[in-house]
CSV table of C-alpha atoms and ligand atoms in Angstrom, one decimal:
chain,number,residue,atom,x,y,z
A,1,UNK,CA,-62.3,-7.5,-18.0
A,2,UNK,CA,-61.5,-3.8,-18.4
A,3,UNK,CA,-59.0,-2.6,-21.0
A,4,UNK,CA,-56.5,-0.1,-19.5
A,5,UNK,CA,-55.7,1.1,-23.0
A,6,UNK,CA,-59.2,2.5,-23.6
A,7,UNK,CA,-59.8,6.1,-22.6
A,8,UNK,CA,-62.8,5.1,-20.5
A,9,UNK,CA,-60.6,3.0,-18.3
A,10,UNK,CA,-58.3,5.8,-17.2
A,11,UNK,CA,-59.1,5.2,-13.5
A,12,UNK,CA,-58.1,1.5,-13.9
A,13,UNK,CA,-54.9,2.5,-15.6
A,14,UNK,CA,-54.0,5.0,-12.7
A,15,UNK,CA,-54.7,2.2,-10.2
A,16,UNK,CA,-52.4,-0.2,-12.1
A,17,UNK,CA,-49.6,2.5,-12.2
A,18,UNK,CA,-50.1,3.1,-8.4
A,19,UNK,CA,-49.9,-0.6,-7.6
A,20,UNK,CA,-46.8,-1.1,-9.8
A,21,UNK,CA,-45.2,2.0,-8.0
A,22,UNK,CA,-46.0,0.6,-4.6
A,23,UNK,CA,-44.5,-2.8,-5.5
A,24,UNK,CA,-41.4,-1.0,-6.7
A,25,UNK,CA,-41.2,0.9,-3.3
A,26,UNK,CA,-41.7,-2.5,-1.5
A,27,UNK,CA,-38.9,-4.1,-3.5
A,28,UNK,CA,-36.5,-1.2,-2.7
A,29,UNK,CA,-37.4,-1.5,1.0
A,30,UNK,CA,-36.6,-5.2,1.0
A,31,UNK,CA,-33.4,-4.8,-1.1
A,32,UNK,CA,-30.5,-6.5,0.6
A,33,UNK,CA,-27.6,-4.2,1.6
A,34,UNK,CA,-25.3,-6.7,0.0
A,35,UNK,CA,-27.0,-6.7,-3.4
A,36,UNK,CA,-24.3,-4.6,-5.0
A,37,UNK,CA,-21.1,-6.7,-5.6
A,38,UNK,CA,-17.8,-5.1,-5.0
A,39,UNK,CA,-16.5,-3.9,-8.4
A,40,UNK,CA,-13.3,-5.3,-9.9
A,41,UNK,CA,-10.3,-3.0,-10.6
A,42,UNK,CA,-7.0,-3.4,-12.3
A,43,UNK,CA,-4.4,-5.6,-10.5
A,44,UNK,CA,-1.7,-3.0,-11.3
A,45,UNK,CA,1.9,-3.7,-12.1
A,46,UNK,CA,3.2,-4.2,-8.5
A,47,UNK,CA,1.8,-7.5,-7.3
A,48,UNK,CA,4.9,-9.1,-5.6
A,49,UNK,CA,6.8,-11.2,-8.1
A,50,UNK,CA,9.1,-12.6,-5.5
A,51,UNK,CA,7.2,-14.0,-2.4
A,52,UNK,CA,8.3,-11.9,0.6
A,53,UNK,CA,9.8,-13.7,3.6
A,54,UNK,CA,6.8,-12.7,5.7
A,55,UNK,CA,3.2,-12.6,4.7
A,56,UNK,CA,1.1,-12.6,7.9
A,57,UNK,CA,-1.7,-10.2,8.8
A,58,UNK,CA,0.6,-7.7,10.5
A,59,UNK,CA,2.3,-5.7,7.8
A,60,UNK,CA,3.8,-3.2,10.3
A,61,UNK,CA,6.6,-5.7,11.3
A,62,UNK,CA,8.7,-8.1,9.3
A,63,UNK,CA,9.7,-11.4,10.9
A,64,UNK,CA,13.2,-11.4,12.2
A,65,UNK,CA,13.5,-7.6,12.4
A,66,UNK,CA,13.1,-5.4,15.5
A,67,UNK,CA,11.9,-2.2,13.7
A,68,UNK,CA,8.4,-1.1,13.0
A,69,UNK,CA,7.1,0.3,9.7
A,70,UNK,CA,6.9,4.1,9.4
A,71,UNK,CA,3.4,5.6,9.0
A,72,UNK,CA,0.0,5.9,10.4
A,73,UNK,CA,-1.1,2.5,11.7
A,74,UNK,CA,-4.4,1.2,10.2
A,75,UNK,CA,-6.4,-1.7,11.6
A,76,UNK,CA,-8.4,-2.8,8.7
A,77,UNK,CA,-11.2,-5.3,9.3
A,78,UNK,CA,-14.2,-6.5,7.4
A,79,UNK,CA,-16.4,-9.3,6.2
A,80,UNK,CA,-16.6,-11.2,2.9
A,81,UNK,CA,-20.2,-12.0,2.0
A,82,UNK,CA,-22.2,-13.1,-1.0
A,83,UNK,CA,-24.9,-11.1,-2.7
A,84,UNK,CA,-27.5,-12.4,-0.1
A,85,UNK,CA,-25.3,-11.2,2.8
A,86,UNK,CA,-24.2,-14.7,3.8
A,87,UNK,CA,-20.6,-14.9,5.1
A,88,UNK,CA,-18.0,-16.5,2.9
A,89,UNK,CA,-15.8,-18.6,5.1
A,90,UNK,CA,-12.3,-19.7,4.1
A,91,UNK,CA,-11.9,-17.0,1.4
A,92,UNK,CA,-8.3,-16.4,0.7
A,93,UNK,CA,-7.4,-12.7,0.8
A,94,UNK,CA,-4.1,-11.3,-0.4
A,95,UNK,CA,-3.2,-7.6,0.0
A,96,UNK,CA,-0.3,-5.5,-1.3
A,97,UNK,CA,0.4,-1.9,-1.1
A,98,UNK,CA,2.9,0.9,-1.2
A,99,UNK,CA,4.8,2.0,1.9
A,100,UNK,CA,4.3,5.4,3.6
A,101,UNK,CA,6.5,7.0,0.9
A,102,UNK,CA,4.3,5.7,-1.9
A,103,UNK,CA,6.9,3.1,-2.9
A,104,UNK,CA,6.3,-0.6,-3.7
A,105,UNK,CA,8.9,-3.2,-2.9
A,106,UNK,CA,8.9,-4.2,-6.6
A,107,UNK,CA,11.7,-4.0,-9.1
A,108,UNK,CA,9.3,-2.4,-11.6
A,109,UNK,CA,8.5,0.6,-9.4
A,110,UNK,CA,10.4,3.6,-10.7
A,111,UNK,CA,9.4,5.9,-7.9
A,112,UNK,CA,12.7,7.2,-6.4
A,113,UNK,CA,11.1,7.4,-2.9
A,114,UNK,CA,12.9,5.1,-0.3
A,115,UNK,CA,11.9,1.6,0.7
A,116,UNK,CA,11.0,0.9,4.3
A,117,UNK,CA,12.9,-2.2,5.4
A,118,UNK,CA,10.4,-2.7,8.3
A,119,UNK,CA,7.3,-2.6,6.1
A,120,UNK,CA,6.0,-6.0,4.9
A,121,UNK,CA,4.1,-4.6,1.9
A,122,UNK,CA,2.1,-7.9,1.4
A,123,UNK,CA,-0.1,-10.0,3.5
A,124,UNK,CA,-2.4,-13.0,3.3
A,125,UNK,CA,-5.3,-14.2,5.4
A,126,UNK,CA,-8.2,-16.8,5.3
A,127,UNK,CA,-11.6,-15.6,6.5
A,128,UNK,CA,-13.1,-17.2,9.5
A,129,UNK,CA,-16.5,-18.9,9.8
A,130,UNK,CA,-18.2,-15.4,9.8
A,131,UNK,CA,-16.3,-14.4,6.7
A,132,UNK,CA,-14.2,-11.9,8.7
A,133,UNK,CA,-10.7,-10.8,8.0
A,134,UNK,CA,-8.3,-8.3,9.7
A,135,UNK,CA,-5.0,-6.7,8.7
A,136,UNK,CA,-2.7,-4.4,10.6
A,137,UNK,CA,-0.9,-2.1,8.3
A,138,UNK,CA,0.0,1.5,7.6
A,139,UNK,CA,-1.7,4.1,5.4
A,140,UNK,CA,0.2,4.0,2.1
A,141,UNK,CA,1.4,7.2,0.5
A,142,UNK,CA,0.1,8.5,-2.8
A,143,UNK,CA,2.5,7.8,-5.6
A,144,UNK,CA,3.3,9.3,-9.0
A,145,UNK,CA,2.1,7.4,-12.1
A,146,UNK,CA,3.8,9.6,-14.6
A,147,UNK,CA,7.5,10.5,-14.2
A,148,UNK,CA,7.1,13.5,-16.5
A,149,UNK,CA,4.4,14.9,-14.4
A,150,UNK,CA,5.1,14.2,-10.6
A,151,UNK,CA,1.8,15.9,-9.7
A,152,UNK,CA,-0.1,13.1,-11.4
A,153,UNK,CA,-0.5,10.8,-8.5
A,154,UNK,CA,-2.6,7.8,-7.4
A,155,UNK,CA,-4.3,8.4,-4.0
A,156,UNK,CA,-3.6,6.0,-1.1
A,157,UNK,CA,-5.1,2.5,-1.8
A,158,UNK,CA,-4.7,-1.1,-0.9
A,159,UNK,CA,-4.8,-3.8,-3.5
A,160,UNK,CA,-6.9,-6.9,-2.8
A,161,UNK,CA,-7.1,-10.4,-4.5
A,162,UNK,CA,-10.0,-12.3,-2.9
A,163,UNK,CA,-10.7,-16.0,-3.8
A,164,UNK,CA,-14.1,-17.2,-2.5
A,165,UNK,CA,-15.7,-20.6,-3.0
A,166,UNK,CA,-17.0,-19.5,-6.5
A,167,UNK,CA,-15.8,-16.0,-7.3
A,168,UNK,CA,-12.4,-14.4,-7.6
A,169,UNK,CA,-12.1,-10.7,-7.2
A,170,UNK,CA,-9.2,-8.4,-7.9
A,171,UNK,CA,-9.8,-4.9,-6.7
A,172,UNK,CA,-8.6,-1.9,-4.7
A,173,UNK,CA,-9.7,-0.3,-1.4
A,174,UNK,CA,-9.6,3.5,-0.9
A,175,UNK,CA,-9.5,5.7,2.2
A,176,UNK,CA,-12.4,7.9,3.3
A,177,UNK,CA,-12.2,11.7,2.8
A,178,UNK,CA,-9.3,11.6,0.5
A,179,UNK,CA,-9.5,14.5,-1.9
A,180,UNK,CA,-7.4,12.6,-4.4
A,181,UNK,CA,-9.9,9.9,-4.9
A,182,UNK,CA,-12.2,11.8,-7.2
A,183,UNK,CA,-9.2,12.8,-9.3
A,184,UNK,CA,-8.0,9.2,-9.7
A,185,UNK,CA,-8.4,7.7,-13.2
A,186,UNK,CA,-9.2,4.2,-11.9
A,187,UNK,CA,-11.5,5.4,-9.1
A,188,UNK,CA,-13.4,7.7,-11.5
A,189,UNK,CA,-14.1,4.8,-13.9
A,190,UNK,CA,-16.2,3.1,-11.1
A,191,UNK,CA,-19.1,5.5,-11.3
A,192,UNK,CA,-21.8,4.4,-8.9
A,193,UNK,CA,-19.4,1.7,-7.6
A,194,UNK,CA,-17.1,4.3,-6.0
A,195,UNK,CA,-19.0,4.1,-2.7
A,196,UNK,CA,-18.4,0.3,-2.6
A,197,UNK,CA,-14.6,0.6,-2.5
A,198,UNK,CA,-14.1,3.2,0.1
A,199,UNK,CA,-13.5,2.0,3.7
A,200,UNK,CA,-15.5,3.4,6.6
A,201,UNK,CA,-14.2,4.7,9.9
A,202,UNK,CA,-14.9,2.3,12.8
A,203,UNK,CA,-14.5,2.3,16.6
A,204,UNK,CA,-11.3,0.9,17.9
A,205,UNK,CA,-11.6,-2.4,19.9
A,206,UNK,CA,-9.7,-2.8,23.2
A,207,UNK,CA,-6.9,-4.8,21.5
A,208,UNK,CA,-6.1,-1.9,19.1
A,209,UNK,CA,-3.5,0.7,20.0
A,210,UNK,CA,-5.1,4.1,20.8
A,211,UNK,CA,-3.1,5.9,18.1
A,212,UNK,CA,-4.2,3.5,15.4
A,213,UNK,CA,-7.1,4.1,13.0
A,214,UNK,CA,-9.7,1.4,12.6
A,215,UNK,CA,-11.3,1.1,9.2
A,216,UNK,CA,-14.0,-1.3,8.1
A,217,UNK,CA,-14.4,-2.6,4.6
A,218,UNK,CA,-16.8,-5.3,3.5
A,219,UNK,CA,-16.3,-7.3,0.3
A,220,UNK,CA,-19.3,-8.6,-1.7
A,221,UNK,CA,-18.7,-11.5,-4.1
A,222,UNK,CA,-21.8,-12.2,-6.3
A,223,UNK,CA,-22.0,-16.0,-5.5
A,224,UNK,CA,-19.6,-16.2,-2.6
B,1,FE2,FE1,-1.3,0.6,-6.5
């Protein structure tokens, strides 16, 4: 057998390097689009302590009230999958977010911006057989994180708590083309994972209002 470490076997060594390189290219070509799990992020201080009266998938209306939440309506849909791309059915998804003014309905929020009595602020849903979920909400406002410096804000985001069959993920979803994303201390920490937490624009389906914006965001749990 030839010894690739000997100078006389240079051609064999080059062949070996070429085959390793081509195997690596093949591995990349076969890589699953779901191989990168959604990164976890801080839960933050504003998870609802008191359970709201309403927690359905439509955050733009509160049960028993006639009004509608202020702000740009967002239809957010997506799929929960495992690292092999298989749907995770019956995953429990909880979302919470600030209103259009950047204010959470939470006693710990010191933002002086007003509450919106018609905004639900929290929702729950269980994924279907295909791992799909959908929420109707509004785009949250950015909010100050430091009362001394009101220019220091967090960009619009929605908090997620996802419980699959095996994994539990607490994370945050961001909006596309937001200049504040790259300035955000939590978003910056994600490095290469940043692209995995930004929703993508999607086409409205017939059951969505024309003036709503449809965003899609898939969530990848390592083991489902
Ligand atoms: Fe937040």
